[in-house]
Amino acid sequence: NAGVTQTPKFQVLKTGQSMTLQCAQDMNHNSMYWYRQDPGMGLRLIYYSASEGTTDKGEVPNGYNVSRLNKREFSLRLESAAPSQTSVYFCASSERSGAGATNEKLFFGSGTQLSVL
Amino acid sequence: GENVEQHPSTLSVQEGDSAVIKCTYSDSASNYFPWYKQELGKGPQLIIDIRSNVGEKKDQRIAVTLNKTAKHFSLHITETQPEDSAVYFCAASHYNNNDMRFGAGTRLTVKP
């Protein structure tokens, strides 16, 4: 039982390049989330998926797109990377679906450290 | 939207002492308040949580208190150990949305 798995662990991009961060969970959870973590700012929600087939914007969605490929997988895409997107990205999941899905324990992956030069 | 403030940003204590981290929130409709511990190179992990119908919750050396009137909640760690050294995040969530807001984090160092 691996929990939440993120790939890659590290990535360096040049400004304007694109890439996709992958996330998969094996806990049969309904909701999945993408957060970014910056020094002194805690974790901020980028996008979430409160059930298979749905996605919604979080606090900081600009410059990102997401795909809920199936119940297990939730990917985050940067179409044209910018230095402001240098951050550590965390995927998380929770069992509940729909509104209020974050009103319970979140399970986090180990993160992707992304640098955009 | 919700705004969560966390203090202090860094905290250093001697092994065996107690540590207290405080958070305030702005949205009176928030009703779920978790605390996460993040060790170096890892993702955050839930250590304790409290809901708005409870004023205090304990789990061995860890306790959380909630004051709904003042809109603040605190994490208390007693008999600290070196393995308690980590970054701790508080958060607040509303039952009817999916935008849990996190505090900026507290780096706790426990000196042996």
CSV table of N, CA, C and O in Angstrom, one decimal, chain B residues 52-92:
chain,number,residue,atom,x,y,z
B,52,SER,N,-15.4,21.9,15.4
B,52,SER,CA,-15.8,23.0,16.2
B,52,SER,C,-16.8,22.7,17.3
B,52,SER,O,-17.1,23.6,18.1
B,53,ASN,N,-17.2,21.5,17.4
B,53,ASN,CA,-18.1,21.1,18.5
B,53,ASN,C,-17.4,20.6,19.7
B,53,ASN,O,-18.0,20.2,20.7
B,54,VAL,N,-16.0,20.7,19.7
B,54,VAL,CA,-15.2,20.3,20.8
B,54,VAL,C,-14.2,21.4,21.1
B,54,VAL,O,-13.7,22.1,20.2
B,55,GLY,N,-13.9,21.5,22.4
B,55,GLY,CA,-13.0,22.6,22.8
B,55,GLY,C,-11.5,22.1,23.0
B,55,GLY,O,-10.6,23.0,22.9
B,56,GLU,N,-11.3,20.8,23.2
B,56,GLU,CA,-10.0,20.3,23.4
B,56,GLU,C,-9.9,18.9,23.0
B,56,GLU,O,-10.9,18.1,23.2
B,57,LYS,N,-8.8,18.5,22.5
B,57,LYS,CA,-8.6,17.1,22.2
B,57,LYS,C,-7.1,16.7,22.5
B,57,LYS,O,-6.2,17.5,22.2
B,58,LYS,N,-6.9,15.5,23.0
B,58,LYS,CA,-5.6,15.1,23.4
B,58,LYS,C,-5.2,13.7,22.8
B,58,LYS,O,-6.1,12.9,22.6
B,59,ASP,N,-4.0,13.6,22.4
B,59,ASP,CA,-3.5,12.3,21.9
B,59,ASP,C,-2.1,12.1,22.4
B,59,ASP,O,-1.1,12.6,21.9
B,60,GLN,N,-1.9,11.4,23.6
B,60,GLN,CA,-0.6,11.2,24.2
B,60,GLN,C,0.0,12.6,24.5
B,60,GLN,O,-0.5,13.3,25.4
B,61,ARG,N,1.2,12.9,23.9
B,61,ARG,CA,1.9,14.1,24.3
B,61,ARG,C,1.4,15.4,23.5
B,61,ARG,O,1.9,16.5,23.7
B,62,ILE,N,0.4,15.2,22.6
B,62,ILE,CA,-0.1,16.2,21.8
B,62,ILE,C,-1.5,16.6,22.2
B,62,ILE,O,-2.3,15.7,22.4
B,63,ALA,N,-1.8,17.9,22.2
B,63,ALA,CA,-3.2,18.4,22.4
B,63,ALA,C,-3.5,19.6,21.6
B,63,ALA,O,-2.5,20.3,21.2
B,64,VAL,N,-4.7,19.7,21.3
B,64,VAL,CA,-5.2,20.9,20.5
B,64,VAL,C,-6.3,21.5,21.3
B,64,VAL,O,-7.2,20.8,21.8
B,65,THR,N,-6.3,22.9,21.3
B,65,THR,CA,-7.4,23.6,22.0
B,65,THR,C,-8.0,24.5,20.9
B,65,THR,O,-7.3,25.0,20.1
B,66,LEU,N,-9.3,24.8,21.1
B,66,LEU,CA,-10.0,25.6,20.1
B,66,LEU,C,-10.9,26.6,20.9
B,66,LEU,O,-11.7,26.2,21.8
B,67,ASN,N,-10.8,27.9,20.5
B,67,ASN,CA,-11.6,28.9,21.1
B,67,ASN,C,-12.4,29.5,19.9
B,67,ASN,O,-11.9,30.4,19.2
B,68,LYS,N,-13.7,29.1,19.8
B,68,LYS,CA,-14.5,29.6,18.6
B,68,LYS,C,-14.8,31.0,18.7
B,68,LYS,O,-14.9,31.7,17.7
B,69,THR,N,-15.0,31.5,19.9
B,69,THR,CA,-15.4,32.9,20.1
B,69,THR,C,-14.2,33.8,19.6
B,69,THR,O,-14.5,34.8,18.9
B,70,ALA,N,-13.0,33.5,20.0
B,70,ALA,CA,-11.9,34.3,19.6
B,70,ALA,C,-11.3,33.9,18.3
B,70,ALA,O,-10.4,34.5,17.7
B,71,LYS,N,-11.8,32.8,17.7
B,71,LYS,CA,-11.3,32.3,16.4
B,71,LYS,C,-9.8,32.0,16.5
B,71,LYS,O,-9.1,32.4,15.6
B,72,HIS,N,-9.4,31.2,17.5
B,72,HIS,CA,-8.0,30.8,17.5
B,72,HIS,C,-7.9,29.4,18.1
B,72,HIS,O,-8.8,28.9,18.8
B,73,PHE,N,-6.9,28.7,17.6
B,73,PHE,CA,-6.7,27.3,18.1
B,73,PHE,C,-5.2,27.1,18.2
B,73,PHE,O,-4.4,27.8,17.6
B,74,SER,N,-4.8,26.2,19.1
B,74,SER,CA,-3.4,26.0,19.5
B,74,SER,C,-3.0,24.6,19.5
B,74,SER,O,-3.8,23.7,19.9
B,75,LEU,N,-1.7,24.3,19.2
B,75,LEU,CA,-1.1,23.0,19.3
B,75,LEU,C,-0.2,23.0,20.5
B,75,LEU,O,0.7,23.9,20.6
B,76,HIS,N,-0.3,22.0,21.4
B,76,HIS,CA,0.5,21.9,22.6
B,76,HIS,C,1.2,20.5,22.5
B,76,HIS,O,0.6,19.5,22.4
B,77,ILE,N,2.6,20.6,22.6
B,77,ILE,CA,3.4,19.4,22.6
B,77,ILE,C,4.1,19.4,24.0
B,77,ILE,O,4.9,20.3,24.3
B,78,THR,N,3.9,18.3,24.8
B,78,THR,CA,4.6,18.2,26.1
B,78,THR,C,5.7,17.2,26.0
B,78,THR,O,5.8,16.4,25.0
B,79,GLU,N,6.6,17.4,26.9
B,79,GLU,CA,7.8,16.4,27.0
B,79,GLU,C,8.4,16.3,25.6
B,79,GLU,O,8.6,15.1,25.1
B,80,THR,N,8.8,17.4,25.0
B,80,THR,CA,9.3,17.3,23.6
B,80,THR,C,10.5,16.4,23.5
B,80,THR,O,11.4,16.3,24.4
B,81,GLN,N,10.7,15.8,22.3
B,81,GLN,CA,11.8,14.9,22.0
B,81,GLN,C,12.4,15.4,20.7
B,81,GLN,O,11.8,16.0,19.9
B,82,PRO,N,13.7,15.0,20.5
B,82,PRO,CA,14.3,15.5,19.2
B,82,PRO,C,13.6,15.1,18.0
B,82,PRO,O,13.6,15.8,17.0
B,83,GLU,N,12.9,14.0,18.0
B,83,GLU,CA,12.1,13.5,16.8
B,83,GLU,C,10.9,14.4,16.6
B,83,GLU,O,10.2,14.2,15.5
B,84,ASP,N,10.5,15.3,17.5
B,84,ASP,CA,9.5,16.2,17.3
B,84,ASP,C,9.9,17.4,16.4
B,84,ASP,O,9.1,18.2,15.9
B,85,SER,N,11.2,17.5,16.2
B,85,SER,CA,11.7,18.6,15.3
B,85,SER,C,11.2,18.4,13.9
B,85,SER,O,11.3,17.3,13.3
B,86,ALA,N,10.5,19.4,13.4
B,86,ALA,CA,9.9,19.4,12.1
B,86,ALA,C,9.2,20.8,11.8
B,86,ALA,O,9.3,21.7,12.7
B,87,VAL,N,8.5,20.9,10.7
B,87,VAL,CA,7.7,22.1,10.4
B,87,VAL,C,6.2,21.6,10.7
B,87,VAL,O,5.8,20.6,10.2
B,88,TYR,N,5.5,22.5,11.4
B,88,TYR,CA,4.1,22.2,11.8
B,88,TYR,C,3.2,23.2,11.1
B,88,TYR,O,3.5,24.4,11.1
B,89,PHE,N,2.1,22.7,10.5
B,89,PHE,CA,1.2,23.6,9.8
B,89,PHE,C,-0.2,23.4,10.5
B,89,PHE,O,-0.7,22.3,10.7
B,90,CYS,N,-0.9,24.5,10.7
B,90,CYS,CA,-2.3,24.5,11.1
B,90,CYS,C,-3.1,24.8,9.8
B,90,CYS,O,-2.6,25.3,8.8
B,91,ALA,N,-4.4,24.4,9.9
B,91,ALA,CA,-5.2,24.6,8.7
B,91,ALA,C,-6.7,24.8,9.2
B,91,ALA,O,-7.0,24.4,10.3
B,92,ALA,N,-7.5,25.4,8.4
B,92,ALA,CA,-8.9,25.5,8.7
B,92,ALA,C,-9.7,25.2,7.4
B,92,ALA,O,-9.3,25.5,6.3
